[in-house]
């Protein structure tokens, strides 16, 4: 019963169940196998997506084939709104990292939701300003912070909010995936990982990063992260 997923989506959780069912009646659910490109940067975009289950990577690639991961999205997150809000073409590419289920909403229905549902629009703006704030922080980190700080900031971002006294979750990622996320290459990243490991702040083994000293990681990460 897909409605239950939408109830936890920030954009939709204010909607009563009957309204959610109506939303579902205007939307389509698609299953996307792992490693499928959902759309590519610069393609014309006519649809808005909500992640019901799975994991989607948003990334951009340069002419020289360098990749920068912009975000990993999970259940309840949405994407594809920028092309509909005046951008026309996709600002980045989207790929399913795991088998995923997506809710697809057409441009006409997305516009209808924006006009008719103030709460939906407010939530959308809230998420967009959060993404802009993170992008600003990342620009600052790229320009002014060294690799150790950027790595510490990226690891903290990837493990999300850690309540006081709780163990930070482990992060599973290859060196290449982490390099794409930070916006660097494997060599400087491997050196920075080894330094943080030697300093006792984290451990890295078999694609798994475990945080050993979150306070010190926070101290060397760029501010706000
Ligand atoms: P659109 O441009 O239609 O297609 C690519 C989508 O990726 C874009 O809409 C946003 O939904 C999403 N996106 C782009 N940049 C970011 C970012 N920095 N963080 C999270 N999502 C993003």
Tab-separated table of C-alpha atoms and ligand atoms in Angstrom:
chain	number	residue	atom	x	y	z
A	1	UNK	CA	0.000	0.000	0.000
A	2	UNK	CA	2.104	2.895	-1.273
A	3	UNK	CA	0.221	5.660	0.587
A	4	UNK	CA	2.060	4.751	3.790
A	5	UNK	CA	5.367	5.857	2.236
A	6	UNK	CA	3.984	9.239	1.365
A	7	UNK	CA	2.777	9.841	4.907
A	8	UNK	CA	6.425	10.024	5.988
A	9	UNK	CA	7.490	12.318	3.126
A	10	UNK	CA	8.176	15.841	4.356
A	11	UNK	CA	6.224	17.366	1.468
A	12	UNK	CA	3.202	15.166	1.986
A	13	UNK	CA	2.974	14.290	5.655
A	14	UNK	CA	0.533	17.131	6.347
A	15	UNK	CA	-1.968	15.659	3.882
A	16	UNK	CA	-4.898	13.665	5.184
A	17	UNK	CA	-5.128	10.103	3.975
A	18	UNK	CA	-7.957	10.857	1.523
A	19	UNK	CA	-5.827	13.581	-0.053
A	20	UNK	CA	-2.872	11.213	-0.248
A	21	UNK	CA	-5.020	8.695	-2.047
A	22	UNK	CA	-6.054	11.405	-4.495
A	23	UNK	CA	-2.395	12.288	-5.008
A	24	UNK	CA	-1.686	8.660	-5.711
A	25	UNK	CA	-4.487	8.530	-8.203
A	26	UNK	CA	-2.726	11.278	-10.182
A	27	UNK	CA	0.760	9.758	-9.790
A	28	UNK	CA	2.489	6.692	-11.122
A	29	UNK	CA	4.694	4.328	-9.149
A	30	UNK	CA	7.743	2.936	-10.935
A	31	UNK	CA	10.284	0.349	-9.831
A	32	UNK	CA	13.843	1.094	-10.863
A	33	UNK	CA	16.532	-1.606	-10.570
A	34	UNK	CA	19.887	-0.745	-8.944
A	35	UNK	CA	22.382	1.087	-11.191
A	36	UNK	CA	19.720	2.445	-13.565
A	37	UNK	CA	20.068	6.007	-14.805
A	38	UNK	CA	16.728	7.704	-14.061
A	39	UNK	CA	17.628	10.758	-16.111
A	40	UNK	CA	20.768	12.533	-17.303
A	41	UNK	CA	21.968	16.091	-16.866
A	42	UNK	CA	20.777	18.492	-19.620
A	43	UNK	CA	17.855	16.277	-20.643
A	44	UNK	CA	14.480	17.997	-20.876
A	45	UNK	CA	12.573	17.318	-17.659
A	46	UNK	CA	8.813	16.928	-17.366
A	47	UNK	CA	8.398	14.968	-14.125
A	48	UNK	CA	8.846	15.280	-10.357
A	49	UNK	CA	9.935	12.242	-8.322
A	50	UNK	CA	9.480	11.146	-4.727
A	51	UNK	CA	11.593	8.264	-3.384
A	52	UNK	CA	9.291	5.656	-1.847
A	53	UNK	CA	12.058	3.156	-1.162
A	54	UNK	CA	15.707	2.582	-2.092
A	55	UNK	CA	18.471	5.112	-2.647
A	56	UNK	CA	19.083	7.591	-5.468
A	57	UNK	CA	22.328	9.368	-6.258
A	58	UNK	CA	22.235	12.908	-7.696
A	59	UNK	CA	25.476	13.702	-9.505
A	60	UNK	CA	27.093	15.822	-12.161
A	61	UNK	CA	29.858	14.864	-14.597
A	62	UNK	CA	32.375	17.101	-16.351
A	63	UNK	CA	33.580	16.869	-19.963
A	64	UNK	CA	36.723	15.169	-18.630
A	65	UNK	CA	34.567	12.499	-16.949
A	66	UNK	CA	35.116	13.731	-13.389
A	67	UNK	CA	32.043	13.055	-11.262
A	68	UNK	CA	30.752	15.088	-8.327
A	69	UNK	CA	28.059	13.500	-6.175
A	70	UNK	CA	25.655	16.220	-5.045
A	71	UNK	CA	23.426	14.148	-2.780
A	72	UNK	CA	22.205	10.714	-1.815
A	73	UNK	CA	18.424	10.645	-1.467
A	74	UNK	CA	16.377	8.091	0.452
A	75	UNK	CA	12.737	7.352	1.326
A	76	UNK	CA	10.736	10.558	1.691
A	77	UNK	CA	13.137	12.700	-0.355
A	78	UNK	CA	12.148	14.256	-3.656
A	79	UNK	CA	14.000	15.359	-6.801
A	80	UNK	CA	13.376	16.655	-10.321
A	81	UNK	CA	11.645	19.878	-9.252
A	82	UNK	CA	14.264	22.267	-10.723
A	83	UNK	CA	13.571	21.476	-14.379
A	84	UNK	CA	9.869	22.005	-13.683
A	85	UNK	CA	10.413	25.301	-11.868
A	86	UNK	CA	11.810	27.120	-14.866
A	87	UNK	CA	15.104	25.284	-15.439
A	88	UNK	CA	13.588	23.263	-18.319
A	89	UNK	CA	16.546	20.848	-18.457
A	90	UNK	CA	17.868	18.623	-15.665
A	91	UNK	CA	20.566	20.350	-13.613
A	92	UNK	CA	22.156	17.000	-12.673
A	93	UNK	CA	21.834	13.269	-13.330
A	94	UNK	CA	19.954	10.794	-11.127
A	95	UNK	CA	20.780	7.109	-10.721
A	96	UNK	CA	19.219	4.388	-8.572
A	97	UNK	CA	21.976	3.083	-6.298
A	98	UNK	CA	19.730	0.292	-5.006
A	99	UNK	CA	16.506	-1.252	-6.294
A	100	UNK	CA	14.177	1.695	-5.755
A	101	UNK	CA	10.509	2.560	-5.973
A	102	UNK	CA	9.668	6.059	-7.129
A	103	UNK	CA	6.486	8.040	-7.299
A	104	UNK	CA	6.333	10.011	-10.544
A	105	UNK	CA	4.236	13.192	-10.763
A	106	UNK	CA	3.710	14.991	-14.054
A	107	UNK	CA	4.547	18.672	-14.516
A	108	UNK	CA	0.837	19.574	-14.768
A	109	UNK	CA	0.032	17.841	-11.455
A	110	UNK	CA	3.139	19.297	-9.783
A	111	UNK	CA	2.035	22.820	-10.834
A	112	UNK	CA	-1.475	22.083	-9.576
A	113	UNK	CA	-0.082	20.989	-6.185
A	114	UNK	CA	2.029	24.152	-5.899
A	115	UNK	CA	-0.910	26.412	-6.668
A	116	UNK	CA	-3.478	24.622	-4.519
A	117	UNK	CA	-1.514	23.371	-1.529
A	118	UNK	CA	0.302	26.059	0.451
A	119	UNK	CA	1.740	23.532	2.921
A	120	UNK	CA	3.252	21.476	0.093
A	121	UNK	CA	4.797	24.634	-1.406
A	122	UNK	CA	6.186	25.727	1.961
A	123	UNK	CA	7.809	22.317	2.505
A	124	UNK	CA	9.241	22.420	-1.000
A	125	UNK	CA	10.768	25.875	-0.354
A	126	UNK	CA	12.107	24.703	2.993
A	127	UNK	CA	13.922	21.765	1.358
A	128	UNK	CA	15.223	23.931	-1.498
A	129	UNK	CA	16.680	26.483	0.920
A	130	UNK	CA	18.281	23.659	2.944
A	131	UNK	CA	19.889	22.344	-0.256
A	132	UNK	CA	21.114	25.841	-1.162
A	133	UNK	CA	22.582	26.310	2.323
A	134	UNK	CA	24.442	22.986	2.023
A	135	UNK	CA	25.681	23.931	-1.458
A	136	UNK	CA	26.972	27.275	-0.078
A	137	UNK	CA	28.796	25.422	2.711
A	138	UNK	CA	30.314	23.098	0.159
A	139	UNK	CA	31.528	25.994	-2.007
A	140	UNK	CA	33.149	27.496	1.089
A	141	UNK	CA	34.747	24.146	1.991
A	142	UNK	CA	36.063	23.655	-1.573
A	143	UNK	CA	37.560	27.143	-1.648
A	144	UNK	CA	38.887	27.563	1.849
A	145	UNK	CA	39.308	24.243	3.626
A	146	UNK	CA	41.941	21.580	3.328
A	147	UNK	CA	41.312	17.943	2.472
A	148	UNK	CA	41.261	16.762	6.105
A	149	UNK	CA	38.542	19.256	7.016
A	150	UNK	CA	36.514	18.486	3.887
A	151	UNK	CA	36.740	14.743	4.553
A	152	UNK	CA	35.708	15.211	8.194
A	153	UNK	CA	32.770	17.418	7.098
A	154	UNK	CA	31.660	14.928	4.424
A	155	UNK	CA	31.758	11.977	6.861
A	156	UNK	CA	29.701	13.920	9.410
A	157	UNK	CA	27.183	14.885	6.727
A	158	UNK	CA	26.889	11.293	5.481
A	159	UNK	CA	26.216	9.902	8.942
A	160	UNK	CA	23.499	12.528	9.598
A	161	UNK	CA	22.314	13.771	12.990
A	162	UNK	CA	23.877	11.804	15.854
A	163	UNK	CA	22.029	12.423	19.154
A	164	UNK	CA	24.318	12.917	22.187
A	165	UNK	CA	25.438	9.612	23.677
A	166	UNK	CA	24.513	7.615	20.546
A	167	UNK	CA	26.959	5.640	18.438
A	168	UNK	CA	27.405	7.211	14.943
A	169	UNK	CA	26.236	4.856	12.174
A	170	UNK	CA	28.861	3.232	9.944
A	171	UNK	CA	29.141	4.470	6.350
A	172	UNK	CA	29.580	2.019	3.480
A	173	UNK	CA	31.310	3.541	0.487
A	174	UNK	CA	34.206	2.842	-1.839
A	175	UNK	CA	37.132	5.288	-2.025
A	176	UNK	CA	35.922	6.342	-5.506
A	177	UNK	CA	32.362	7.008	-4.270
A	178	UNK	CA	33.702	9.066	-1.371
A	179	UNK	CA	36.076	10.984	-3.696
A	180	UNK	CA	33.120	11.805	-6.011
A	181	UNK	CA	31.105	12.977	-3.021
A	182	UNK	CA	33.877	15.264	-1.752
A	183	UNK	CA	34.877	16.494	-5.212
A	184	UNK	CA	38.430	15.147	-5.266
A	185	UNK	CA	40.400	12.184	-6.601
A	186	UNK	CA	41.335	8.898	-4.944
A	187	UNK	CA	44.969	9.684	-4.074
A	188	UNK	CA	44.554	12.781	-1.872
A	189	UNK	CA	41.473	11.200	-0.322
A	190	UNK	CA	43.331	7.967	0.552
A	191	UNK	CA	46.092	10.031	2.188
A	192	UNK	CA	43.554	12.045	4.217
A	193	UNK	CA	41.701	8.863	5.278
A	194	UNK	CA	44.979	7.298	6.407
A	195	UNK	CA	45.839	10.431	8.427
A	196	UNK	CA	42.456	10.513	10.193
A	197	UNK	CA	42.775	6.774	10.854
A	198	UNK	CA	46.264	7.215	12.342
A	199	UNK	CA	44.937	10.069	14.489
A	200	UNK	CA	42.287	7.697	15.892
A	201	UNK	CA	39.309	9.666	14.547
A	202	UNK	CA	37.977	6.912	12.294
A	203	UNK	CA	38.563	3.445	10.944
A	204	UNK	CA	38.315	2.430	7.274
A	205	UNK	CA	38.204	-1.201	6.233
A	206	UNK	CA	36.420	-3.152	3.474
A	207	UNK	CA	34.440	-0.107	2.208
A	208	UNK	CA	33.234	0.669	5.722
A	209	UNK	CA	34.021	3.865	7.633
A	210	UNK	CA	33.422	3.824	11.379
A	211	UNK	CA	33.703	6.992	13.392
A	212	UNK	CA	35.922	6.609	16.450
A	213	UNK	CA	36.063	10.187	17.743
A	214	UNK	CA	33.159	12.345	16.560
A	215	UNK	CA	34.140	15.331	18.728
A	216	UNK	CA	37.552	15.656	17.061
A	217	UNK	CA	36.045	15.157	13.591
A	218	UNK	CA	33.608	17.995	14.351
A	219	UNK	CA	36.483	20.164	15.541
A	220	UNK	CA	38.364	19.886	12.239
A	221	UNK	CA	35.282	19.989	9.936
A	222	UNK	CA	34.328	23.297	8.317
A	223	UNK	CA	31.938	25.287	10.507
A	224	UNK	CA	28.199	24.393	10.451
A	225	UNK	CA	28.805	20.765	9.376
B	1	LIG	P1	16.301	18.780	-11.828
B	1	LIG	O1	17.235	19.855	-12.246
B	1	LIG	O2	14.982	18.706	-12.455
B	1	LIG	O3	17.051	17.377	-12.028
B	1	LIG	C1	18.171	17.082	-11.204
B	1	LIG	C2	17.690	17.155	-9.776
B	1	LIG	O4	18.661	16.906	-8.792
B	1	LIG	C3	17.232	18.594	-9.460
B	1	LIG	O5	16.083	18.867	-10.212
B	1	LIG	C4	17.080	18.512	-7.974
B	1	LIG	O6	15.879	17.893	-7.626
B	1	LIG	C5	18.231	17.569	-7.622
B	1	LIG	N1	19.404	18.325	-7.125
B	1	LIG	C6	20.205	19.171	-7.819
B	1	LIG	N2	21.174	19.661	-7.041
B	1	LIG	C7	20.994	19.097	-5.819
B	1	LIG	C8	21.695	19.192	-4.578
B	1	LIG	N3	22.771	19.971	-4.451
B	1	LIG	N4	21.210	18.487	-3.521
B	1	LIG	C9	20.133	17.683	-3.667
B	1	LIG	N5	19.444	17.543	-4.823
B	1	LIG	C10	19.859	18.237	-5.870
